[in-house]
CSV table of C-alpha atoms in Angstrom, one decimal:
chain,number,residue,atom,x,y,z
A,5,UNK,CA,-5.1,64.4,62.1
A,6,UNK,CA,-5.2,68.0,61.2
A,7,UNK,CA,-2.5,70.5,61.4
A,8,UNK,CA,-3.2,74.6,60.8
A,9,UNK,CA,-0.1,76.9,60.7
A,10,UNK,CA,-0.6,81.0,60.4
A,11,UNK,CA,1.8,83.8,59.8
A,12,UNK,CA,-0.6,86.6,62.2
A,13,UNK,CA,-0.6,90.0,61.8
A,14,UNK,CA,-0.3,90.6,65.6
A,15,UNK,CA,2.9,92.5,66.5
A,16,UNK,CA,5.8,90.3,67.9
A,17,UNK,CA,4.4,86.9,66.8
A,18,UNK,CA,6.0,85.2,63.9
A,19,UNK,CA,3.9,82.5,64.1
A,20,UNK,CA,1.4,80.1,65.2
A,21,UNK,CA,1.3,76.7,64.9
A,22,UNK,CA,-1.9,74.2,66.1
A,23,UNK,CA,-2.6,70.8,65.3
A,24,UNK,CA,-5.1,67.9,66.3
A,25,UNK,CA,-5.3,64.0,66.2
A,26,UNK,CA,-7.7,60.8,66.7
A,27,UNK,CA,-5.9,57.5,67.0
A,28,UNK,CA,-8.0,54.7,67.8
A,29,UNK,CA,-6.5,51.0,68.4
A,30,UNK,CA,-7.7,47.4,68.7
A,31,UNK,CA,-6.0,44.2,69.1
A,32,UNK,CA,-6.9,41.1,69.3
A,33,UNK,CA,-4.0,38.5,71.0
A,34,UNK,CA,-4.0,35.0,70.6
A,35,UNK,CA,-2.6,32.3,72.5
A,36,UNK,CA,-2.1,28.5,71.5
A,37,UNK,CA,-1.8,26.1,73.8
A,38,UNK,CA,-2.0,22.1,73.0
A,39,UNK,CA,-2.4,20.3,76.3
A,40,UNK,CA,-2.9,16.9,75.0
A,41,UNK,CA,-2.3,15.3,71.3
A,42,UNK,CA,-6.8,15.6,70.7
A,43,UNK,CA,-7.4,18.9,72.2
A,44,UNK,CA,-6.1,22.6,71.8
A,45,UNK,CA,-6.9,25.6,74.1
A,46,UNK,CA,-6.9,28.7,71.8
A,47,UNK,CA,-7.3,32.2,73.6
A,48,UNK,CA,-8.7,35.6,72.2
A,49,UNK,CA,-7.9,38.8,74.5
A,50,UNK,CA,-9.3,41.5,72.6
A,51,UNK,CA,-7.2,44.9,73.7
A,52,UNK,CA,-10.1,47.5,73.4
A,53,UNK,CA,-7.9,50.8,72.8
A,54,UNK,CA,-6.9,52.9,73.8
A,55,UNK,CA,-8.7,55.3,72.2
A,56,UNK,CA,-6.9,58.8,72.2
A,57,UNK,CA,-7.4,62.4,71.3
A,58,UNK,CA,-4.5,65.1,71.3
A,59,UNK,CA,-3.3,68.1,70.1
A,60,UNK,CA,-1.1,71.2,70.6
A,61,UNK,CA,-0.6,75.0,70.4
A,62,UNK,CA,2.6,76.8,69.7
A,63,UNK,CA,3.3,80.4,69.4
A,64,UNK,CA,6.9,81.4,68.1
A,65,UNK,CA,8.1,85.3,68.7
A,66,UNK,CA,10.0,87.8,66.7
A,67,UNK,CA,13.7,87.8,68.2
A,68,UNK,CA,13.8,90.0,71.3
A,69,UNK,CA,17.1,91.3,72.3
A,70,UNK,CA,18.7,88.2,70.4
A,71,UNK,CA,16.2,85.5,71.5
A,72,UNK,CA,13.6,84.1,70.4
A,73,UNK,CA,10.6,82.3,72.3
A,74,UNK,CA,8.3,79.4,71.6
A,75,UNK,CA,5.3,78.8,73.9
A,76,UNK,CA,2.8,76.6,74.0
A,77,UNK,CA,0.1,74.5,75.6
A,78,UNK,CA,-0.5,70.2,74.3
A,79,UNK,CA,-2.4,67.2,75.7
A,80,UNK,CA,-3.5,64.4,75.3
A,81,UNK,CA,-6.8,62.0,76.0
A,82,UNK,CA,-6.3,58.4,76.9
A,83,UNK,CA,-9.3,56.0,76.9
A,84,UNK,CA,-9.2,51.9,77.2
A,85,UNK,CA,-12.0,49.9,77.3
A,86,UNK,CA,-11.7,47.4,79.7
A,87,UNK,CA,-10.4,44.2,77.6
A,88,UNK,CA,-12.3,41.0,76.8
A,89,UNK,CA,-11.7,37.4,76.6
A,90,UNK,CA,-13.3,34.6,75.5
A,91,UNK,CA,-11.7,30.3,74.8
A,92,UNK,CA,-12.4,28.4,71.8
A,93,UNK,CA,-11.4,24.7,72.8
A,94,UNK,CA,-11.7,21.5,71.1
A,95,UNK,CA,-11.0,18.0,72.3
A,96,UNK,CA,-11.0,18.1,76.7
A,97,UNK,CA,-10.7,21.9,76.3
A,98,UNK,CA,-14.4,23.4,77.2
A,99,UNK,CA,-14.8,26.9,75.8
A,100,UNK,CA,-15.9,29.8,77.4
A,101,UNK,CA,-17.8,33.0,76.1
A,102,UNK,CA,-16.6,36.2,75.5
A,103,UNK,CA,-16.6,38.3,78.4
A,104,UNK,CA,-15.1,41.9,79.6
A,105,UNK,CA,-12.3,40.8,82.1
A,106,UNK,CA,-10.6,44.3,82.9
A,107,UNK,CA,-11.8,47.7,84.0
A,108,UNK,CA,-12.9,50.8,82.0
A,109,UNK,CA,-9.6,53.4,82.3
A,110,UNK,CA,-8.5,56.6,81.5
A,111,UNK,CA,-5.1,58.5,81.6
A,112,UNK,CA,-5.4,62.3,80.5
A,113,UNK,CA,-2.6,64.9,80.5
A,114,UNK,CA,-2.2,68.7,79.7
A,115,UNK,CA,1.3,70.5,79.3
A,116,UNK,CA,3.1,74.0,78.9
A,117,UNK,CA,6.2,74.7,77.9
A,118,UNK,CA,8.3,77.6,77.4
A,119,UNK,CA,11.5,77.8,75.2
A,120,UNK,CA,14.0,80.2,74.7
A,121,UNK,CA,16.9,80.9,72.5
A,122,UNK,CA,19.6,83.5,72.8
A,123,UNK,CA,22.2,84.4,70.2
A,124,UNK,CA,24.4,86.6,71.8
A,125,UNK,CA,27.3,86.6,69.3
A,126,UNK,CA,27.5,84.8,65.5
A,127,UNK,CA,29.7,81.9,67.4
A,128,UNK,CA,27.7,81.4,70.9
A,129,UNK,CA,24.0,80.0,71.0
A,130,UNK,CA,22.0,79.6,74.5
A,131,UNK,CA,18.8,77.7,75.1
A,132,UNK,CA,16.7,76.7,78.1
A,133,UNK,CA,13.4,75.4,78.4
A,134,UNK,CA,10.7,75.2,81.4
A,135,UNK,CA,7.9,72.6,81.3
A,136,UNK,CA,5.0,71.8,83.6
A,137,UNK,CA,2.5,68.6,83.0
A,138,UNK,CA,-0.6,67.7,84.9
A,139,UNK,CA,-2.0,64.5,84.7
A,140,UNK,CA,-5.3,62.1,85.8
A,141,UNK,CA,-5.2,58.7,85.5
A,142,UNK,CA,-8.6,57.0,86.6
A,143,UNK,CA,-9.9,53.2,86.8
A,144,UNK,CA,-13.2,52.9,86.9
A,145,UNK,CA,-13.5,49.4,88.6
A,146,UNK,CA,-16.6,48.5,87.0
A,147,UNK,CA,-15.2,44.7,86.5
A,148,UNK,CA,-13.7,43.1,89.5
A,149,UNK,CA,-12.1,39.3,88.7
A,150,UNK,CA,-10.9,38.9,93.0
A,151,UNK,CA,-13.7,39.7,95.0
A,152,UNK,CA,-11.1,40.3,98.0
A,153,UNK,CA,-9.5,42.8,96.7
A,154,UNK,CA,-13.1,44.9,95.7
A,155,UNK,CA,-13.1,47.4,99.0
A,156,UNK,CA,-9.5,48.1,97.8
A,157,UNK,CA,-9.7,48.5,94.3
A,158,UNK,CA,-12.3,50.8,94.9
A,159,UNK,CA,-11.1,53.1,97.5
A,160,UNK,CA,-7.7,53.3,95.3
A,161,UNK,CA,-9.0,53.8,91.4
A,162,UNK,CA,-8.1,57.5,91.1
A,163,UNK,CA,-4.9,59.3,91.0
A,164,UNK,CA,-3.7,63.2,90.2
A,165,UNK,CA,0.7,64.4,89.4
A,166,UNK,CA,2.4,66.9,88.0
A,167,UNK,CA,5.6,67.2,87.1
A,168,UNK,CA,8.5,70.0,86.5
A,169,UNK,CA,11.1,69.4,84.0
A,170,UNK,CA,13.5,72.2,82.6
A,171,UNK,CA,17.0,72.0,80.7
A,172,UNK,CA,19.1,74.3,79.2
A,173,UNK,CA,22.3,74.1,76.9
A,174,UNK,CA,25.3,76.1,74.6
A,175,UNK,CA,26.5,75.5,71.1
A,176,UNK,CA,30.1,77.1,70.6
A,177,UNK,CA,31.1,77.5,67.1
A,178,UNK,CA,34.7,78.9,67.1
A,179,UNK,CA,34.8,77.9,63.4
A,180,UNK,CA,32.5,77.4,60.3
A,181,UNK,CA,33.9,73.5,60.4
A,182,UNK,CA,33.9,73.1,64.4
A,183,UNK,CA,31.0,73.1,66.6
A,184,UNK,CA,30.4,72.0,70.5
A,185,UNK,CA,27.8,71.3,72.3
A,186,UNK,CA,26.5,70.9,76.1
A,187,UNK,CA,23.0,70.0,77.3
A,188,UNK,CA,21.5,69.5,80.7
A,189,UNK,CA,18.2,68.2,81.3
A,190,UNK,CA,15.5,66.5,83.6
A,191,UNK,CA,12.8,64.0,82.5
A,192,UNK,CA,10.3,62.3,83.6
A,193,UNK,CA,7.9,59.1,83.2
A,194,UNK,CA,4.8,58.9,84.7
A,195,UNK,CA,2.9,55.4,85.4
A,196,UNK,CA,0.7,53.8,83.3
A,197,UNK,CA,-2.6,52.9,84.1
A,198,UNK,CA,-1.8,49.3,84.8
A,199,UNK,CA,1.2,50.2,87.1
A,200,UNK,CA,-1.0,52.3,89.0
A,201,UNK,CA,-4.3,50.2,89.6
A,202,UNK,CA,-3.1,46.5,88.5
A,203,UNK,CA,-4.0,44.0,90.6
A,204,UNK,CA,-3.5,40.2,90.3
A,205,UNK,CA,-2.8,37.0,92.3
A,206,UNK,CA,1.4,36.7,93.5
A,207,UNK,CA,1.7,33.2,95.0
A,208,UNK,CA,-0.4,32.9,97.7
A,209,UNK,CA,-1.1,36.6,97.9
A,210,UNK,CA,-2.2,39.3,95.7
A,211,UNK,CA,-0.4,42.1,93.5
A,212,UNK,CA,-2.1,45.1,95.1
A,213,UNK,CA,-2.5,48.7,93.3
A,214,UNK,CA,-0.6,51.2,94.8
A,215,UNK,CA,-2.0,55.0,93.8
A,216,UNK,CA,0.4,56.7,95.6
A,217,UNK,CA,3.0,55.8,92.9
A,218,UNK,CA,4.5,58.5,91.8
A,219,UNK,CA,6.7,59.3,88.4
A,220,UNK,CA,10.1,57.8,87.6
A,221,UNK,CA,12.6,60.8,87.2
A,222,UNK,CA,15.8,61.6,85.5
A,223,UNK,CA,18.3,64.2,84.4
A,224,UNK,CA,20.8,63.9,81.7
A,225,UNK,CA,23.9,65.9,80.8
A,226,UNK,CA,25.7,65.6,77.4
A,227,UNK,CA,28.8,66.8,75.4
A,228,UNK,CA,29.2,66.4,71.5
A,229,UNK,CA,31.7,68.2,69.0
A,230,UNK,CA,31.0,68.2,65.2
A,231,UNK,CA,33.1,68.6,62.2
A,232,UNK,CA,31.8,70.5,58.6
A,233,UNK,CA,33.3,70.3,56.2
A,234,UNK,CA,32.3,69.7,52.1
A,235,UNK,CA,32.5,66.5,51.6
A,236,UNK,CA,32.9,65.2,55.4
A,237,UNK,CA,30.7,65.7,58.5
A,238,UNK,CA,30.6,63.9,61.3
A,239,UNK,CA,29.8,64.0,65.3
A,240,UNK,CA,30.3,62.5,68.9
A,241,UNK,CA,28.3,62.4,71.8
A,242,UNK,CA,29.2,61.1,75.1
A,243,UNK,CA,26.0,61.2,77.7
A,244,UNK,CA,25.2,60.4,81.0
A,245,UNK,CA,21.8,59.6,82.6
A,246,UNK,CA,20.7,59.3,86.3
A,247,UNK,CA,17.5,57.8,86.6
A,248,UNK,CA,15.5,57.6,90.6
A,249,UNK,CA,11.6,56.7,91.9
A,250,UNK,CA,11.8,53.9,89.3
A,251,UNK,CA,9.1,51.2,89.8
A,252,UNK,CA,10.6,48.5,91.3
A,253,UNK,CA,8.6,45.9,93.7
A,254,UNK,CA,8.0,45.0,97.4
A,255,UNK,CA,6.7,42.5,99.3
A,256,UNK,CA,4.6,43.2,102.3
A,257,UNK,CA,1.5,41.4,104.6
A,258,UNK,CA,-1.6,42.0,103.2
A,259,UNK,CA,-4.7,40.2,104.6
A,260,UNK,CA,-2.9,37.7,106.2
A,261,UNK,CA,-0.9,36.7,103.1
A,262,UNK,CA,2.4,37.8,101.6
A,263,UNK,CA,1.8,40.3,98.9
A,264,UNK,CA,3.4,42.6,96.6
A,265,UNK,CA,2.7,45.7,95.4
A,266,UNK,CA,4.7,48.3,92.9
A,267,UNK,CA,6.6,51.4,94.8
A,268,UNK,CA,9.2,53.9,93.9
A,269,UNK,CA,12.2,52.9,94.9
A,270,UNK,CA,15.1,52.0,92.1
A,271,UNK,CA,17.7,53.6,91.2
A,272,UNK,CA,19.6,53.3,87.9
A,273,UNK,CA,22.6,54.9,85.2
A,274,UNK,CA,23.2,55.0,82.0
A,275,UNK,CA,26.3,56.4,79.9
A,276,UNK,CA,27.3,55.9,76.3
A,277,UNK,CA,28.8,57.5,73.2
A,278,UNK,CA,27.7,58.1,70.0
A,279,UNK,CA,28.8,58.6,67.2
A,280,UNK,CA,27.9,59.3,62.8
A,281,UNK,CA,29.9,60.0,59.7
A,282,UNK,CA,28.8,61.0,56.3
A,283,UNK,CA,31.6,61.4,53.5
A,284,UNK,CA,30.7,61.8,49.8
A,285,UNK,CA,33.7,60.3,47.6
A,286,UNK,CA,32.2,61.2,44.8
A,287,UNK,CA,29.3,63.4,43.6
A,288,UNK,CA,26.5,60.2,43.1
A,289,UNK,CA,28.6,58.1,45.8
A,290,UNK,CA,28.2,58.6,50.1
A,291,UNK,CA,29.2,56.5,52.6
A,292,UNK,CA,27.7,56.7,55.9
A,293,UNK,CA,29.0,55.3,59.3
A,294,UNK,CA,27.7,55.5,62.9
A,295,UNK,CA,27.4,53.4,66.3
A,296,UNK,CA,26.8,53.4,69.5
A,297,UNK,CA,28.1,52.1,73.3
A,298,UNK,CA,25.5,51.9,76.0
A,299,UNK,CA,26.0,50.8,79.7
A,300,UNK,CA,23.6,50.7,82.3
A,301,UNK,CA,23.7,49.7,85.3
A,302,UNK,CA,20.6,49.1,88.3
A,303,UNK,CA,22.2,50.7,91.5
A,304,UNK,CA,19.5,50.2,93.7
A,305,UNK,CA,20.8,46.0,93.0
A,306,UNK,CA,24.4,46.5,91.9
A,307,UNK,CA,23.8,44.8,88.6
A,308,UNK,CA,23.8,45.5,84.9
A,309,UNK,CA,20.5,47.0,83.5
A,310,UNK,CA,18.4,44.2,81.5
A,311,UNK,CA,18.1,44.4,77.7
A,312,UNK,CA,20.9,47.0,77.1
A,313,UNK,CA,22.6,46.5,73.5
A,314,UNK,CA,26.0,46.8,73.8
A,315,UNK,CA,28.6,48.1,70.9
A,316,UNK,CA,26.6,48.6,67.9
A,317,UNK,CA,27.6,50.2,64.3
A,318,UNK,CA,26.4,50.2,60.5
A,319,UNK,CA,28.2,50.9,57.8
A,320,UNK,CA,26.2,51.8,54.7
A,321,UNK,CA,27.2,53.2,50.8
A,322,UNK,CA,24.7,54.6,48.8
A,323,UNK,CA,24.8,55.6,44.9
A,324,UNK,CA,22.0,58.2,43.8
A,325,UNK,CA,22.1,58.4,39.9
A,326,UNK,CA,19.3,60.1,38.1
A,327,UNK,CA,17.0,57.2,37.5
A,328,UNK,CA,17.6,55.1,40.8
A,329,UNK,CA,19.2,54.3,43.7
A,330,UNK,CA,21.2,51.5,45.9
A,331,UNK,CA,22.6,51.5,48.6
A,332,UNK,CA,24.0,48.4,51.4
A,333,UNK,CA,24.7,48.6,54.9
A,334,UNK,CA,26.5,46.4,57.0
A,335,UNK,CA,24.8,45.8,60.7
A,336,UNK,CA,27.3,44.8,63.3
A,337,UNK,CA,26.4,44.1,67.1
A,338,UNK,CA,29.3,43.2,70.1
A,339,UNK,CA,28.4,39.7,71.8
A,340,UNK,CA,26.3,40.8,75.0
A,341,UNK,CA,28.2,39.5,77.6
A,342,UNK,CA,27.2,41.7,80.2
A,343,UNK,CA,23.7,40.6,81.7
A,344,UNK,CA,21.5,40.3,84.2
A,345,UNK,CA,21.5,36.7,84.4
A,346,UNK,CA,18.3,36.2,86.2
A,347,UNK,CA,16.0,37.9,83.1
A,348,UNK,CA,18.3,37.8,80.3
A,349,UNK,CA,20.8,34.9,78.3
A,350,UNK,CA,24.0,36.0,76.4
A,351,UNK,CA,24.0,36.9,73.1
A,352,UNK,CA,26.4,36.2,70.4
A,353,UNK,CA,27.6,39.2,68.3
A,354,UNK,CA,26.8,39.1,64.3
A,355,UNK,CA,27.2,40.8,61.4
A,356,UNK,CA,24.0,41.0,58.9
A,357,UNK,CA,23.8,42.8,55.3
A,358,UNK,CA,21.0,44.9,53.9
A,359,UNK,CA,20.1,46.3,50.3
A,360,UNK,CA,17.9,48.4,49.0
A,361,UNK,CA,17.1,50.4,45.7
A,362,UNK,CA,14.9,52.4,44.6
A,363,UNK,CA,13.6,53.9,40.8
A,364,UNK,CA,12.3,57.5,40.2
A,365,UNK,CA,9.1,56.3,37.7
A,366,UNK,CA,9.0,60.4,36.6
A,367,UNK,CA,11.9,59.4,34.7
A,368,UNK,CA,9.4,56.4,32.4
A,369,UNK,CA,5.8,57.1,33.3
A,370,UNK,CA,4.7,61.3,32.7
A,371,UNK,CA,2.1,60.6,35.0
A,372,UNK,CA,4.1,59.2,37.9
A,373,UNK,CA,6.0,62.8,38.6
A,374,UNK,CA,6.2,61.8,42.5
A,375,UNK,CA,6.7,58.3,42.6
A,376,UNK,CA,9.2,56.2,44.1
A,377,UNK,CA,9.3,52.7,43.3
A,378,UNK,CA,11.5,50.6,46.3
A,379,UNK,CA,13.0,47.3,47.1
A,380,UNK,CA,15.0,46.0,49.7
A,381,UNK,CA,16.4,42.9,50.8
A,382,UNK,CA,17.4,42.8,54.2
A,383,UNK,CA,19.5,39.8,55.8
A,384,UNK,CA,20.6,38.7,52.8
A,385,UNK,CA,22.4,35.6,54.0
A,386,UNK,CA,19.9,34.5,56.5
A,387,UNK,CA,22.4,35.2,59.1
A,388,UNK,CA,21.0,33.2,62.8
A,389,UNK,CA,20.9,36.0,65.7
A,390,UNK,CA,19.2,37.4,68.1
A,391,UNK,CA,19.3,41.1,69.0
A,392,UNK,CA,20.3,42.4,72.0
A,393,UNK,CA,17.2,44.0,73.0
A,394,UNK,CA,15.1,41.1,72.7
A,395,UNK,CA,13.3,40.3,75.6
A,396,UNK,CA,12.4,36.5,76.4
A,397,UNK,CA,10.9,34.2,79.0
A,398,UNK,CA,14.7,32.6,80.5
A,399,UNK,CA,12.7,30.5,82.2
A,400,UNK,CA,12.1,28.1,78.6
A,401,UNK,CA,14.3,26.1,77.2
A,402,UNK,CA,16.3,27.1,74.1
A,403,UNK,CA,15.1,25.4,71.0
């Protein structure tokens, strides 16, 4: 990466701001399967990406009549070789070469934005924001594993969107030690590759790739008030997000058979609080607290969203002395007895306790100036659980 910022001398810009990237991935993911007590069936899928180039431009303003502007452009390249796979078996297991499996894709985008943010008195602050995204997402369906599908795949490997999204907000500060905030905003996600163009075999049908798919949306509205004061801060957020178009499933007749295929159709909510405090009892000693509650709920189905943590908190003291540093949190998570039962199981709750330190080696070694040595422990007493979030196959039994 490579980032470039410039004070210009070009009247009513502040500044300028640019910067560029290259990420490139590979994976290789292994499964292990031992179908009789003499044989095992070991299988390579080698992830070939994506590789990705970005970047962005941003131009900030002098203030104008109280408010100041930030525009820019950003984007981003997405390309995945098509993945391979090969089988190494022994014992009744034959293996198979290596060979490409999946399509050649790409998924590019390019963005503008616009920011603005008004001042009008020392105690009132107004922002909004406008943004407009193109994107092209194309498969180039040069490997196709169901032959039945081929007239398909290839009339459907190419797809175009853009998207809208704005918000704007106020911060009210009718004190130095009492701030509030409001926010509005929309969002987006647009599909992925896979969601767009995946195809596969459902039962005695096929999965079949629906182009037309078009982005998940959302808008969000918050409220939060925060207290500053010298030895105490702290804040609290409650939020609520409407979510529609998600990418749900439907079944439909498809060359005779029952098929599926991916469409817009879910609808969903989620509203929680949150909440931090940071209060230093002494000069060297702070103690930090903060959580969060988080409900969602599928509409579209009248059920509780999947994989949402419920009540969640740490509690953490820290010591900063001149030659080190320590500090301990306490994790705590609420059992998670809400559920979708037919993707998740109920979790217990637990409570789990980190450490960490760290030494400034400035203070032993001349040479070491900016160094930080660090150490942590984290589950200290091997506490069992399983977090909320985790996702898992229901379907197998619990060992």
């Amino acid at each position: 990466g490579l980032t470039y910022e410039i004070n210009p001398l070009i009247k009513g810009i502040e500044k300028i701001d640019a910067s560029v990237y290259r990420r490139s991935l590979w994976t290789d993911v292994v499964t292990t399967k031992y179908p009789n007590p003499t044989s095992v069936n070991e299988t390579h899928r080698y992830v070939v990406g994506p590789l990705m180039y970005g970047g962005k431009v941003n131009a900030i303003t002098e203030e104008i009549l109280n408010t100041k502007f930030t525009a820019g452009v950003d984007f981003y390249l997405q390309d995945w070789e098509g993945a391979e796979q090969e089988t190494k078996g022994t014992g009744t297991v034959p293996s198979i070469a290596r060979k490409k499996v999946e399509a050649d894709s790409n998924q590019n985008n390019i963005g503008t934005f616009l920011l603005a943010e008004n001042n009008p008195t020392d105690w009132l602050v107004l922002s909004g924001n406008l943004r407009y995204d193109y994107y092209k997402t194309k498969n180039d369906a040069d490997v196709i594993t169901i032959p039945t599908l081929t007239q398909t795949i290839k009339n459907n490997r190419e797809k175009t969107d853009d998207v809208v999204t704005y918000a704007f907000g106020t911060v009210l500060k009718p004190t130095d030690w009492l701030n509030f905030a409001a926010n509005y905003g929309t969002s987006y996600r647009t599909p992925t590759v896979n969601e767009l163009f995946g195809y596969g075999v459902y039962g005695t049908g096929y999965l079949v790739p629906n182009p037309e798919l078009g982005s998940e949306k959302g808008s969000t509205v918050d409220f939060s008030t925060r207290l500053i004061f010298d030895d105490l801060t702290a804040s609290a957020t409650v939020y609520r997000s409407d979510y529609k178009d998600l990418i749900s499933f439907r079944d439909f007749q498809y060359l005779g058979t029952t098929s599926r295929e991916r469409i817009n159709i879910g609808k969903a909510v989620v509203e929680g609080l949150e909440f931090d405090l940071t209060y230093a009892l002494t000069n060297d000693l702070i103690l930090t607290w903060n959580g969060a509650y988080t409900k969602g709920t599928d509409k579209t189905n009248d059920k509780p969203l999947k994989y949402i943590a419920p009540f969640v908190s740490n509690l953490g003291l820290r010591y900063d002395g001149d030659l080190f540093y320590v500090s301990g949190h306490a994790k705590y998570s609420k059992a998670k007895t809400r559920i979708d039962p037919t993707a998740e199981r109920e979790t217990d709750g637990y409570m789990v306790y980190d450490i960490y330190a760290g030494v400034e080696l400035k203070s032993f070694l001349d040479n070491f100036q900016n160094t930080t040595l660090r150490f942590g422990v984290e589950n200290i007493f091997d506490k069992k659980y399983v977090d909320a979030t985790t996702q898992e196959n229901i379907q197998s039994p619990i060992s």
